[in-house]
């Protein structure tokens, strides 16, 4: 495929995903725009993304700082940057400086570092707490029972704005919406204490419809737009 075909296909598939999202919202009886798209651009080059974001500023999701770097340099001001990867403590300064949102906060130590390293004068960094719904040992995220305490601690940090919850649930073949409803319930349980927590970041290419039906406000979509990524290179 030559580059022009790739660009054409990216635009076409992005438009298709946006239209499926609009249909999913309608089918769920939700308002248009109640859930928005995060284009997961990890592994895609700045050159490939540039024509896609031209004329339509996008929210882009990146999970490795080194991979995100050239793109932020090239497309920085146009796009909104969402960090969706595992956070190592030696990377928090760069994340705090260059991203608008962090979806994968799951411990206080990292929250404090992001708070302390957010540049003076910048708007508060919008953060979501990642929840490990099924208590899978290999997965990041805090346990649902830890949420009230962690949310209270994060909410007290002035340079972070706690916006909601995120998860990467284990697929449930019998009932695809089950994990998403569980995350929605976790959020509902926090809202009395944290009325500003309104965001649910859940739903990827394979489970977008189920996530939207359960109340997702942000879906994170890569494969459905760009096609499959090379195996093992989630960087
Ligand atoms: C890669 C990734 C996605 C996108 O997944 P697709 O299946 O390609 O849509 C969403 N969320 C996170 C956290 C990811 O790492």
Short mmCIF file of N, CA, C and O in Angstrom, two decimals, residues 133-134 167 169-172 175-184 202 207 214:
data_model
loop_
_atom_site.label_atom_id
_atom_site.label_comp_id
_atom_site.label_asym_id
_atom_site.label_seq_id
_atom_site.Cartn_x
_atom_site.Cartn_y
_atom_site.Cartn_z
N UNK A 133 -10.29 -4.69 37.89
CA UNK A 133 -11.61 -5.16 38.29
C UNK A 133 -11.61 -6.61 38.74
O UNK A 133 -12.36 -7.00 39.62
N UNK A 134 -10.80 -7.42 38.07
CA UNK A 134 -10.84 -8.85 38.35
C UNK A 134 -9.69 -9.29 39.22
O UNK A 134 -9.45 -10.47 39.37
N UNK A 167 -10.39 1.30 33.05
CA UNK A 167 -10.00 -0.10 33.20
C UNK A 167 -9.73 -0.74 31.84
O UNK A 167 -10.16 -0.23 30.80
N UNK A 169 -10.56 -4.25 31.10
CA UNK A 169 -11.10 -5.47 31.71
C UNK A 169 -10.79 -6.73 30.93
O UNK A 169 -10.54 -6.70 29.73
N UNK A 170 -10.85 -7.82 31.66
CA UNK A 170 -10.77 -9.15 31.06
C UNK A 170 -12.06 -9.35 30.28
O UNK A 170 -13.15 -9.12 30.81
N UNK A 171 -11.97 -9.77 29.01
CA UNK A 171 -13.21 -9.95 28.24
C UNK A 171 -14.11 -11.00 28.90
O UNK A 171 -13.64 -11.99 29.43
N UNK A 172 -15.40 -10.72 28.88
CA UNK A 172 -16.37 -11.66 29.42
C UNK A 172 -17.27 -12.08 28.27
O UNK A 172 -18.14 -11.33 27.82
N UNK A 175 -21.12 -12.29 28.86
CA UNK A 175 -21.80 -11.04 29.14
C UNK A 175 -20.80 -9.90 28.96
O UNK A 175 -20.20 -9.43 29.92
N UNK A 176 -20.60 -9.48 27.69
CA UNK A 176 -19.53 -8.51 27.39
C UNK A 176 -19.64 -7.21 28.20
O UNK A 176 -18.63 -6.57 28.44
N UNK A 177 -20.84 -6.83 28.61
CA UNK A 177 -20.99 -5.57 29.34
C UNK A 177 -20.70 -5.67 30.83
O UNK A 177 -20.60 -4.65 31.51
N UNK A 178 -20.52 -6.90 31.33
CA UNK A 178 -20.40 -7.08 32.78
C UNK A 178 -19.25 -6.28 33.40
O UNK A 178 -19.46 -5.55 34.36
N UNK A 179 -18.01 -6.36 32.84
CA UNK A 179 -16.93 -5.58 33.47
C UNK A 179 -17.17 -4.07 33.39
O UNK A 179 -16.79 -3.33 34.31
N UNK A 180 -17.80 -3.65 32.32
CA UNK A 180 -18.03 -2.21 32.17
C UNK A 180 -19.07 -1.71 33.17
O UNK A 180 -18.94 -0.62 33.73
N UNK A 181 -20.09 -2.52 33.39
CA UNK A 181 -21.09 -2.12 34.39
C UNK A 181 -20.48 -2.10 35.78
O UNK A 181 -20.82 -1.27 36.62
N UNK A 182 -19.53 -3.01 36.00
CA UNK A 182 -18.86 -3.04 37.30
C UNK A 182 -18.05 -1.75 37.52
O UNK A 182 -18.09 -1.16 38.61
N UNK A 183 -17.34 -1.30 36.49
CA UNK A 183 -16.58 -0.06 36.63
C UNK A 183 -17.53 1.13 36.83
O UNK A 183 -17.26 2.02 37.64
N UNK A 184 -18.64 1.12 36.09
CA UNK A 184 -19.62 2.20 36.24
C UNK A 184 -20.15 2.24 37.68
O UNK A 184 -20.36 3.32 38.25
N UNK A 202 -13.26 3.37 29.19
CA UNK A 202 -13.35 1.91 29.03
C UNK A 202 -13.87 1.64 27.64
O UNK A 202 -14.62 2.42 27.07
N UNK A 207 -14.50 -4.13 22.26
CA UNK A 207 -15.63 -4.07 23.19
C UNK A 207 -16.26 -2.67 23.28
O UNK A 207 -16.87 -2.32 24.29
N UNK A 214 -22.72 0.64 28.65
CA UNK A 214 -22.58 0.68 30.11
C UNK A 214 -22.18 2.06 30.63
O UNK A 214 -21.98 2.24 31.83
#
